[in-house]
Amino acid sequence: MLYTFENLANRLTELGYPESTETGFRIIKRDFTAEEQAGNISFKGDGIYLTIDGQILKGYMYLKFPIINFDGYPKFPKFHIIDCVTIKEQKQKGNFDNRYFWHNSNTVDLKDRNDGTVYENVTLELCRWCENTLGVNYSTTQDFFNLLDMQEQDDINEELEVDIFGYTLDWQQISREYRKEKNYTCENCGITPDTPADKRFFHVHHKNGNKTNNKRSNLECLCILCHANEDSRHEHNFDTRRMQREVNGFVSKYREKLLRLGSKFI
């Protein structure tokens, strides 16, 4: 059976392979549950991140095959950028797993699961729970995509001098000021240091994996335990004798406090 290039492109898209794009980042669609089970999904305060090929990408999730046709006119699903009330309800009802895609494009293609009608290049609206919780200044997948494109172009156009580890030369100062601003409080589990000396257990994490992107929206204060368990890449980076000593020392001293806070890494 011979495939046309158009059919091949469509099939690759269905399988979740990157689509070509004129923007500076890759357009990707992946099965959300499969990626979450593989440990590639991270819920952050400003979006849902997918780690793929060592790169951390920001995106959203939406229902794969919704019921669209209501009384003769289409009603499209919303897209989500956090683990909001709607998503939590879907999980409690058992209606979440294997039902959503992770995506980062401006439009999506939908297929009505009742009558099989395909709707192409649909712009979705943001879930009101997500919008109210985060207070973001966008309301559609097109808006979301435009912001991603702008951020990516800023990163491409900016020329920076970095150290041997890939950090900007002013990173130590930026990190110190950000941790101080956050009162050395882990933005993931909420733990704080008991003594000034223990401030060393608190790091600043680059959410999208780009060490040169020091925008506030890309930074997060994390305790060493949460930082070490951020994703598979961080688990590998922290798998040295020195770093494991630090992590174990932190856990040994703060175990009871971490348990009270409900840390999922204890």
PDB file of C-alpha atoms in Angstrom:
ATOM      1  CA  MET A   1       0.000   0.000   0.000  1.00  0.00           C
ATOM      2  CA  LEU A   2       1.437   3.357  -1.021  1.00  0.00           C
ATOM      3  CA  TYR A   3       1.169   6.381   1.239  1.00  0.00           C
ATOM      4  CA  THR A   4       1.024   9.951   0.047  1.00  0.00           C
ATOM      5  CA  PHE A   5       3.186  12.450   1.929  1.00  0.00           C
ATOM      6  CA  GLU A   6       0.026  13.975   3.378  1.00  0.00           C
ATOM      7  CA  ASN A   7      -1.135  10.608   4.737  1.00  0.00           C
ATOM      8  CA  LEU A   8       2.308   9.938   6.173  1.00  0.00           C
ATOM      9  CA  ALA A   9       2.386  13.334   7.878  1.00  0.00           C
ATOM     10  CA  ASN A  10      -1.056  12.736   9.356  1.00  0.00           C
ATOM     11  CA  ARG A  11      -0.015   9.305  10.610  1.00  0.00           C
ATOM     12  CA  LEU A  12       3.132  10.665  12.231  1.00  0.00           C
ATOM     13  CA  THR A  13       1.036  13.334  13.929  1.00  0.00           C
ATOM     14  CA  GLU A  14      -1.346  10.683  15.262  1.00  0.00           C
ATOM     15  CA  LEU A  15       1.625   8.774  16.678  1.00  0.00           C
ATOM     16  CA  GLY A  16       2.858  11.903  18.448  1.00  0.00           C
ATOM     17  CA  TYR A  17       5.951  12.663  16.398  1.00  0.00           C
ATOM     18  CA  PRO A  18       7.013  16.322  16.101  1.00  0.00           C
ATOM     19  CA  GLU A  19       5.356  18.366  13.402  1.00  0.00           C
ATOM     20  CA  SER A  20       7.381  20.826  11.344  1.00  0.00           C
ATOM     21  CA  THR A  21       6.948  24.458  12.300  1.00  0.00           C
ATOM     22  CA  GLU A  22       8.368  27.866  11.458  1.00  0.00           C
ATOM     23  CA  THR A  23       8.672  28.793  15.110  1.00  0.00           C
ATOM     24  CA  GLY A  24      11.771  28.163  17.220  1.00  0.00           C
ATOM     25  CA  PHE A  25      10.312  25.227  19.141  1.00  0.00           C
ATOM     26  CA  ARG A  26       8.891  21.832  18.293  1.00  0.00           C
ATOM     27  CA  ILE A  27       5.180  21.197  18.015  1.00  0.00           C
ATOM     28  CA  ILE A  28       4.434  17.940  19.788  1.00  0.00           C
ATOM     29  CA  LYS A  29       1.329  15.944  20.672  1.00  0.00           C
ATOM     30  CA  ARG A  30       1.589  13.009  23.073  1.00  0.00           C
ATOM     31  CA  ASP A  31      -0.724  10.701  24.969  1.00  0.00           C
ATOM     32  CA  PHE A  32      -0.897  12.319  28.408  1.00  0.00           C
ATOM     33  CA  THR A  33      -1.336   9.172  30.515  1.00  0.00           C
ATOM     34  CA  ALA A  34       1.504   7.311  28.806  1.00  0.00           C
ATOM     35  CA  GLU A  35       3.898  10.221  29.328  1.00  0.00           C
ATOM     36  CA  GLU A  36       2.785  10.696  32.936  1.00  0.00           C
ATOM     37  CA  GLN A  37       3.329   7.012  33.693  1.00  0.00           C
ATOM     38  CA  ALA A  38       6.785   7.292  32.131  1.00  0.00           C
ATOM     39  CA  GLY A  39       7.591  10.154  34.523  1.00  0.00           C
ATOM     40  CA  ASN A  40       7.816  12.741  31.760  1.00  0.00           C
ATOM     41  CA  ILE A  41       4.992  15.034  32.945  1.00  0.00           C
ATOM     42  CA  SER A  42       5.371  17.744  35.593  1.00  0.00           C
ATOM     43  CA  PHE A  43       2.584  19.992  36.869  1.00  0.00           C
ATOM     44  CA  LYS A  44       3.971  23.448  37.649  1.00  0.00           C
ATOM     45  CA  GLY A  45       2.475  26.687  38.814  1.00  0.00           C
ATOM     46  CA  ASP A  46       2.270  28.068  35.293  1.00  0.00           C
ATOM     47  CA  GLY A  47       1.618  25.051  33.110  1.00  0.00           C
ATOM     48  CA  ILE A  48       2.162  21.397  32.323  1.00  0.00           C
ATOM     49  CA  TYR A  49       5.684  20.417  31.303  1.00  0.00           C
ATOM     50  CA  LEU A  50       6.769  17.459  29.174  1.00  0.00           C
ATOM     51  CA  THR A  51      10.348  16.191  29.227  1.00  0.00           C
ATOM     52  CA  ILE A  52      11.322  14.724  25.856  1.00  0.00           C
ATOM     53  CA  ASP A  53      14.807  14.016  24.508  1.00  0.00           C
ATOM     54  CA  GLY A  54      16.288  15.929  27.457  1.00  0.00           C
ATOM     55  CA  GLN A  55      14.264  19.053  26.613  1.00  0.00           C
ATOM     56  CA  ILE A  56      11.531  20.376  28.887  1.00  0.00           C
ATOM     57  CA  LEU A  57       8.561  21.812  27.013  1.00  0.00           C
ATOM     58  CA  LYS A  58       5.580  23.745  28.290  1.00  0.00           C
ATOM     59  CA  GLY A  59       2.123  22.797  27.057  1.00  0.00           C
ATOM     60  CA  TYR A  60      -1.483  22.035  27.894  1.00  0.00           C
ATOM     61  CA  MET A  61      -3.840  19.060  27.870  1.00  0.00           C
ATOM     62  CA  TYR A  62      -7.206  18.486  26.252  1.00  0.00           C
ATOM     63  CA  LEU A  63      -9.744  15.710  25.786  1.00  0.00           C
ATOM     64  CA  LYS A  64      -8.820  13.360  22.932  1.00  0.00           C
ATOM     65  CA  PHE A  65     -12.233  12.344  21.624  1.00  0.00           C
ATOM     66  CA  PRO A  66     -14.977  14.496  23.159  1.00  0.00           C
ATOM     67  CA  ILE A  67     -18.678  14.536  22.416  1.00  0.00           C
ATOM     68  CA  ILE A  68     -18.875  17.659  20.268  1.00  0.00           C
ATOM     69  CA  ASN A  69     -22.197  17.687  18.463  1.00  0.00           C
ATOM     70  CA  PHE A  70     -24.924  18.954  20.793  1.00  0.00           C
ATOM     71  CA  ASP A  71     -28.344  19.622  19.236  1.00  0.00           C
ATOM     72  CA  GLY A  72     -26.843  20.185  15.812  1.00  0.00           C
ATOM     73  CA  TYR A  73     -24.033  22.582  16.674  1.00  0.00           C
ATOM     74  CA  PRO A  74     -20.475  21.925  17.918  1.00  0.00           C
ATOM     75  CA  LYS A  75     -19.459  22.497  21.518  1.00  0.00           C
ATOM     76  CA  PHE A  76     -15.717  22.118  21.904  1.00  0.00           C
ATOM     77  CA  PRO A  77     -13.950  21.042  25.112  1.00  0.00           C
ATOM     78  CA  LYS A  78     -11.724  23.366  27.141  1.00  0.00           C
ATOM     79  CA  PHE A  79      -7.973  23.040  27.466  1.00  0.00           C
ATOM     80  CA  HIS A  80      -6.204  22.806  30.836  1.00  0.00           C
ATOM     81  CA  ILE A  81      -2.866  24.105  32.092  1.00  0.00           C
ATOM     82  CA  ILE A  82      -2.915  22.803  35.691  1.00  0.00           C
ATOM     83  CA  ASP A  83      -4.333  19.917  37.703  1.00  0.00           C
ATOM     84  CA  CYS A  84      -7.516  21.943  38.250  1.00  0.00           C
ATOM     85  CA  VAL A  85     -10.883  21.146  39.853  1.00  0.00           C
ATOM     86  CA  THR A  86     -12.260  19.680  36.620  1.00  0.00           C
ATOM     87  CA  ILE A  87      -9.267  17.373  36.139  1.00  0.00           C
ATOM     88  CA  LYS A  88      -9.373  16.240  39.774  1.00  0.00           C
ATOM     89  CA  GLU A  89     -13.064  15.413  39.371  1.00  0.00           C
ATOM     90  CA  GLN A  90     -12.348  13.433  36.206  1.00  0.00           C
ATOM     91  CA  LYS A  91      -9.658  11.459  38.047  1.00  0.00           C
ATOM     92  CA  GLN A  92     -11.999  10.708  40.961  1.00  0.00           C
ATOM     93  CA  LYS A  93     -14.652   9.428  38.552  1.00  0.00           C
ATOM     94  CA  GLY A  94     -12.126   7.289  36.668  1.00  0.00           C
ATOM     95  CA  ASN A  95     -12.579   9.362  33.510  1.00  0.00           C
ATOM     96  CA  PHE A  96      -9.026  10.672  33.144  1.00  0.00           C
ATOM     97  CA  ASP A  97      -6.519   7.959  32.192  1.00  0.00           C
ATOM     98  CA  ASN A  98      -5.938   7.494  28.452  1.00  0.00           C
ATOM     99  CA  ARG A  99      -8.439  10.226  27.580  1.00  0.00           C
ATOM    100  CA  TYR A 100      -6.204  13.283  27.171  1.00  0.00           C
ATOM    101  CA  PHE A 101      -3.444  14.550  24.906  1.00  0.00           C
ATOM    102  CA  TRP A 102      -0.526  16.823  25.884  1.00  0.00           C
ATOM    103  CA  HIS A 103       0.006  19.439  23.171  1.00  0.00           C
ATOM    104  CA  ASN A 104       1.693  22.795  22.609  1.00  0.00           C
ATOM    105  CA  SER A 105       0.216  23.991  19.316  1.00  0.00           C
ATOM    106  CA  ASN A 106      -2.107  26.910  18.606  1.00  0.00           C
ATOM    107  CA  THR A 107      -4.893  24.634  17.311  1.00  0.00           C
ATOM    108  CA  VAL A 108      -5.990  21.013  17.698  1.00  0.00           C
ATOM    109  CA  ASP A 109      -7.808  18.431  15.606  1.00  0.00           C
ATOM    110  CA  LEU A 110     -10.818  16.802  17.275  1.00  0.00           C
ATOM    111  CA  LYS A 111     -12.944  13.772  16.500  1.00  0.00           C
ATOM    112  CA  ASP A 112     -16.455  13.421  17.902  1.00  0.00           C
ATOM    113  CA  ARG A 113     -16.555  10.066  19.656  1.00  0.00           C
ATOM    114  CA  ASN A 114     -20.279   9.672  18.913  1.00  0.00           C
ATOM    115  CA  ASP A 115     -20.591  10.327  15.189  1.00  0.00           C
ATOM    116  CA  GLY A 116     -16.920  10.352  14.095  1.00  0.00           C
ATOM    117  CA  THR A 117     -17.012  13.893  12.679  1.00  0.00           C
ATOM    118  CA  VAL A 118     -13.516  15.407  12.452  1.00  0.00           C
ATOM    119  CA  TYR A 119     -12.961  19.072  13.296  1.00  0.00           C
ATOM    120  CA  GLU A 120      -9.596  20.412  12.118  1.00  0.00           C
ATOM    121  CA  ASN A 121      -7.546  23.390  13.342  1.00  0.00           C
ATOM    122  CA  VAL A 122      -9.812  24.182  16.280  1.00  0.00           C
ATOM    123  CA  THR A 123      -8.835  26.948  18.711  1.00  0.00           C
ATOM    124  CA  LEU A 124      -9.810  25.852  22.220  1.00  0.00           C
ATOM    125  CA  GLU A 125     -10.784  28.100  25.119  1.00  0.00           C
ATOM    126  CA  LEU A 126      -9.094  27.881  28.512  1.00  0.00           C
ATOM    127  CA  CYS A 127     -10.863  26.081  31.372  1.00  0.00           C
ATOM    128  CA  ARG A 128     -12.341  28.672  33.743  1.00  0.00           C
ATOM    129  CA  TRP A 129     -10.934  26.865  36.799  1.00  0.00           C
ATOM    130  CA  CYS A 130      -7.419  27.068  35.350  1.00  0.00           C
ATOM    131  CA  GLU A 131      -7.890  30.706  34.386  1.00  0.00           C
ATOM    132  CA  ASN A 132      -9.274  31.756  37.782  1.00  0.00           C
ATOM    133  CA  THR A 133      -6.651  29.787  39.725  1.00  0.00           C
ATOM    134  CA  LEU A 134      -3.625  31.163  37.892  1.00  0.00           C
ATOM    135  CA  GLY A 135      -4.964  34.560  36.831  1.00  0.00           C
ATOM    136  CA  VAL A 136      -3.278  34.277  33.427  1.00  0.00           C
ATOM    137  CA  ASN A 137      -3.647  36.911  30.707  1.00  0.00           C
ATOM    138  CA  TYR A 138      -4.656  34.537  27.906  1.00  0.00           C
ATOM    139  CA  SER A 139      -7.812  32.561  27.196  1.00  0.00           C
ATOM    140  CA  THR A 140      -7.248  30.422  24.070  1.00  0.00           C
ATOM    141  CA  THR A 141      -4.737  27.935  22.689  1.00  0.00           C
ATOM    142  CA  GLN A 142      -3.739  30.615  20.158  1.00  0.00           C
ATOM    143  CA  ASP A 143      -2.909  33.040  22.986  1.00  0.00           C
ATOM    144  CA  PHE A 144      -0.981  30.304  24.790  1.00  0.00           C
ATOM    145  CA  PHE A 145       0.979  29.480  21.633  1.00  0.00           C
ATOM    146  CA  ASN A 146       1.783  33.141  20.963  1.00  0.00           C
ATOM    147  CA  LEU A 147       3.309  33.490  24.429  1.00  0.00           C
ATOM    148  CA  LEU A 148       5.406  30.357  23.930  1.00  0.00           C
ATOM    149  CA  ASP A 149       6.615  31.686  20.585  1.00  0.00           C
ATOM    150  CA  MET A 150       7.546  35.062  22.077  1.00  0.00           C
ATOM    151  CA  GLN A 151       9.434  33.448  24.959  1.00  0.00           C
ATOM    152  CA  GLU A 152      11.301  31.148  22.585  1.00  0.00           C
ATOM    153  CA  GLN A 153      12.302  33.997  20.276  1.00  0.00           C
ATOM    154  CA  ASP A 154      13.554  35.990  23.271  1.00  0.00           C
ATOM    155  CA  ASP A 155      15.740  33.044  24.255  1.00  0.00           C
ATOM    156  CA  ILE A 156      17.067  32.617  20.700  1.00  0.00           C
ATOM    157  CA  ASN A 157      17.886  36.296  20.182  1.00  0.00           C
ATOM    158  CA  GLU A 158      19.593  36.846  23.527  1.00  0.00           C
ATOM    159  CA  GLU A 159      23.372  36.354  23.513  1.00  0.00           C
ATOM    160  CA  LEU A 160      24.684  35.375  26.931  1.00  0.00           C
ATOM    161  CA  GLU A 161      28.047  34.488  28.409  1.00  0.00           C
ATOM    162  CA  VAL A 162      27.862  31.309  30.487  1.00  0.00           C
ATOM    163  CA  ASP A 163      30.125  29.379  32.854  1.00  0.00           C
ATOM    164  CA  ILE A 164      31.382  25.825  32.307  1.00  0.00           C
ATOM    165  CA  PHE A 165      28.127  24.439  33.728  1.00  0.00           C
ATOM    166  CA  GLY A 166      25.935  26.431  31.339  1.00  0.00           C
ATOM    167  CA  TYR A 167      24.699  29.012  33.869  1.00  0.00           C
ATOM    168  CA  THR A 168      24.861  32.754  33.256  1.00  0.00           C
ATOM    169  CA  LEU A 169      27.710  34.515  35.056  1.00  0.00           C
ATOM    170  CA  ASP A 170      25.289  36.313  37.382  1.00  0.00           C
ATOM    171  CA  TRP A 171      23.439  33.120  38.323  1.00  0.00           C
ATOM    172  CA  GLN A 172      24.715  32.910  41.906  1.00  0.00           C
ATOM    173  CA  GLN A 173      23.376  36.389  42.635  1.00  0.00           C
ATOM    174  CA  ILE A 174      20.050  35.682  40.897  1.00  0.00           C
ATOM    175  CA  SER A 175      19.666  32.407  42.774  1.00  0.00           C
ATOM    176  CA  ARG A 176      20.475  33.983  46.142  1.00  0.00           C
ATOM    177  CA  GLU A 177      18.058  36.879  45.635  1.00  0.00           C
ATOM    178  CA  TYR A 178      15.239  34.605  44.424  1.00  0.00           C
ATOM    179  CA  ARG A 179      15.584  32.214  47.379  1.00  0.00           C
ATOM    180  CA  LYS A 180      15.645  35.157  49.760  1.00  0.00           C
ATOM    181  CA  GLU A 181      12.521  36.611  48.159  1.00  0.00           C
ATOM    182  CA  LYS A 182      10.769  33.253  48.604  1.00  0.00           C
ATOM    183  CA  ASN A 183      11.909  33.141  52.252  1.00  0.00           C
ATOM    184  CA  TYR A 184      13.783  29.917  51.498  1.00  0.00           C
ATOM    185  CA  THR A 185      10.472  28.106  51.222  1.00  0.00           C
ATOM    186  CA  CYS A 186      10.164  25.117  48.890  1.00  0.00           C
ATOM    187  CA  GLU A 187       7.493  25.983  46.337  1.00  0.00           C
ATOM    188  CA  ASN A 188       6.682  22.293  45.968  1.00  0.00           C
ATOM    189  CA  CYS A 189       6.378  20.838  49.496  1.00  0.00           C
ATOM    190  CA  GLY A 190       6.397  24.033  51.584  1.00  0.00           C
ATOM    191  CA  ILE A 191       9.304  23.170  53.895  1.00  0.00           C
ATOM    192  CA  THR A 192      11.559  25.910  55.319  1.00  0.00           C
ATOM    193  CA  PRO A 193      15.034  25.742  56.933  1.00  0.00           C
ATOM    194  CA  ASP A 194      15.303  25.612  60.725  1.00  0.00           C
ATOM    195  CA  THR A 195      18.726  27.288  60.824  1.00  0.00           C
ATOM    196  CA  PRO A 196      20.629  29.729  58.578  1.00  0.00           C
ATOM    197  CA  ALA A 197      23.166  26.999  57.812  1.00  0.00           C
ATOM    198  CA  ASP A 198      20.415  24.830  56.338  1.00  0.00           C
ATOM    199  CA  LYS A 199      19.661  27.386  53.639  1.00  0.00           C
ATOM    200  CA  ARG A 200      22.184  25.425  51.565  1.00  0.00           C
ATOM    201  CA  PHE A 201      19.519  22.742  51.173  1.00  0.00           C
ATOM    202  CA  PHE A 202      17.386  25.125  49.089  1.00  0.00           C
ATOM    203  CA  HIS A 203      18.011  25.541  45.377  1.00  0.00           C
ATOM    204  CA  VAL A 204      16.568  27.498  42.456  1.00  0.00           C
ATOM    205  CA  HIS A 205      15.282  25.319  39.628  1.00  0.00           C
ATOM    206  CA  HIS A 206      14.884  26.291  35.950  1.00  0.00           C
ATOM    207  CA  LYS A 207      11.444  24.933  35.100  1.00  0.00           C
ATOM    208  CA  ASN A 208      11.977  24.591  31.349  1.00  0.00           C
ATOM    209  CA  GLY A 209      15.501  23.176  31.690  1.00  0.00           C
ATOM    210  CA  ASN A 210      17.145  26.217  30.060  1.00  0.00           C
ATOM    211  CA  LYS A 211      19.826  27.418  32.494  1.00  0.00           C
ATOM    212  CA  THR A 212      20.161  30.745  30.695  1.00  0.00           C
ATOM    213  CA  ASN A 213      16.468  31.612  31.028  1.00  0.00           C
ATOM    214  CA  ASN A 214      16.435  33.455  34.342  1.00  0.00           C
ATOM    215  CA  LYS A 215      13.010  35.024  33.916  1.00  0.00           C
ATOM    216  CA  ARG A 216      10.999  34.864  37.124  1.00  0.00           C
ATOM    217  CA  SER A 217       8.325  32.778  35.423  1.00  0.00           C
ATOM    218  CA  ASN A 218      10.974  30.106  34.776  1.00  0.00           C
ATOM    219  CA  LEU A 219      12.369  29.967  38.318  1.00  0.00           C
ATOM    220  CA  GLU A 220      11.251  27.896  41.291  1.00  0.00           C
ATOM    221  CA  CYS A 221      12.670  27.614  44.806  1.00  0.00           C
ATOM    222  CA  LEU A 222      12.928  23.933  45.752  1.00  0.00           C
ATOM    223  CA  CYS A 223      14.330  22.014  48.679  1.00  0.00           C
ATOM    224  CA  ILE A 224      17.096  19.606  47.717  1.00  0.00           C
ATOM    225  CA  LEU A 225      14.785  16.585  48.024  1.00  0.00           C
ATOM    226  CA  CYS A 226      12.141  17.979  45.655  1.00  0.00           C
ATOM    227  CA  HIS A 227      14.857  19.218  43.299  1.00  0.00           C
ATOM    228  CA  ALA A 228      16.552  15.812  43.193  1.00  0.00           C
ATOM    229  CA  ASN A 229      13.242  14.156  42.291  1.00  0.00           C
ATOM    230  CA  GLU A 230      12.067  16.746  39.760  1.00  0.00           C
ATOM    231  CA  ASP A 231      12.420  14.346  36.799  1.00  0.00           C
ATOM    232  CA  SER A 232      14.646  11.547  35.500  1.00  0.00           C
ATOM    233  CA  ARG A 233      17.313  14.020  34.369  1.00  0.00           C
ATOM    234  CA  HIS A 234      17.581  15.508  37.856  1.00  0.00           C
ATOM    235  CA  GLU A 235      17.601  12.065  39.450  1.00  0.00           C
ATOM    236  CA  HIS A 236      20.630  11.282  37.292  1.00  0.00           C
ATOM    237  CA  ASN A 237      22.333  14.611  38.088  1.00  0.00           C
ATOM    238  CA  PHE A 238      21.882  14.082  41.831  1.00  0.00           C
ATOM    239  CA  ASP A 239      23.142  10.487  41.675  1.00  0.00           C
ATOM    240  CA  THR A 240      26.655  11.310  42.857  1.00  0.00           C
ATOM    241  CA  ARG A 241      28.212  10.496  46.217  1.00  0.00           C
ATOM    242  CA  ARG A 242      28.429  14.148  47.248  1.00  0.00           C
ATOM    243  CA  MET A 243      24.859  15.029  46.260  1.00  0.00           C
ATOM    244  CA  GLN A 244      23.426  11.858  47.788  1.00  0.00           C
ATOM    245  CA  ARG A 245      25.192  12.764  51.050  1.00  0.00           C
ATOM    246  CA  GLU A 246      23.504  16.166  50.961  1.00  0.00           C
ATOM    247  CA  VAL A 247      20.068  14.729  50.182  1.00  0.00           C
ATOM    248  CA  ASN A 248      20.375  12.057  52.882  1.00  0.00           C
ATOM    249  CA  GLY A 249      21.563  14.632  55.418  1.00  0.00           C
ATOM    250  CA  PHE A 250      18.558  16.827  54.645  1.00  0.00           C
ATOM    251  CA  VAL A 251      16.097  13.926  54.894  1.00  0.00           C
ATOM    252  CA  SER A 252      17.642  12.681  58.143  1.00  0.00           C
ATOM    253  CA  LYS A 253      17.264  16.084  59.788  1.00  0.00           C
ATOM    254  CA  TYR A 254      13.870  17.046  58.364  1.00  0.00           C
ATOM    255  CA  ARG A 255      12.099  13.664  58.098  1.00  0.00           C
ATOM    256  CA  GLU A 256       9.336  14.423  60.622  1.00  0.00           C
ATOM    257  CA  LYS A 257       8.699  17.857  59.140  1.00  0.00           C
ATOM    258  CA  LEU A 258       8.588  16.429  55.632  1.00  0.00           C
ATOM    259  CA  LEU A 259       6.113  13.759  56.728  1.00  0.00           C
ATOM    260  CA  ARG A 260       3.860  16.383  58.318  1.00  0.00           C
ATOM    261  CA  LEU A 261       3.915  18.360  55.087  1.00  0.00           C
ATOM    262  CA  GLY A 262       2.982  15.253  53.102  1.00  0.00           C
ATOM    263  CA  SER A 263       6.182  14.985  51.055  1.00  0.00           C
ATOM    264  CA  LYS A 264       5.729  12.272  48.427  1.00  0.00           C
ATOM    265  CA  PHE A 265       9.459  11.513  48.390  1.00  0.00           C
ATOM    266  CA  ILE A 266       9.699  10.128  51.940  1.00  0.00           C
TER     267      ILE A 266
END
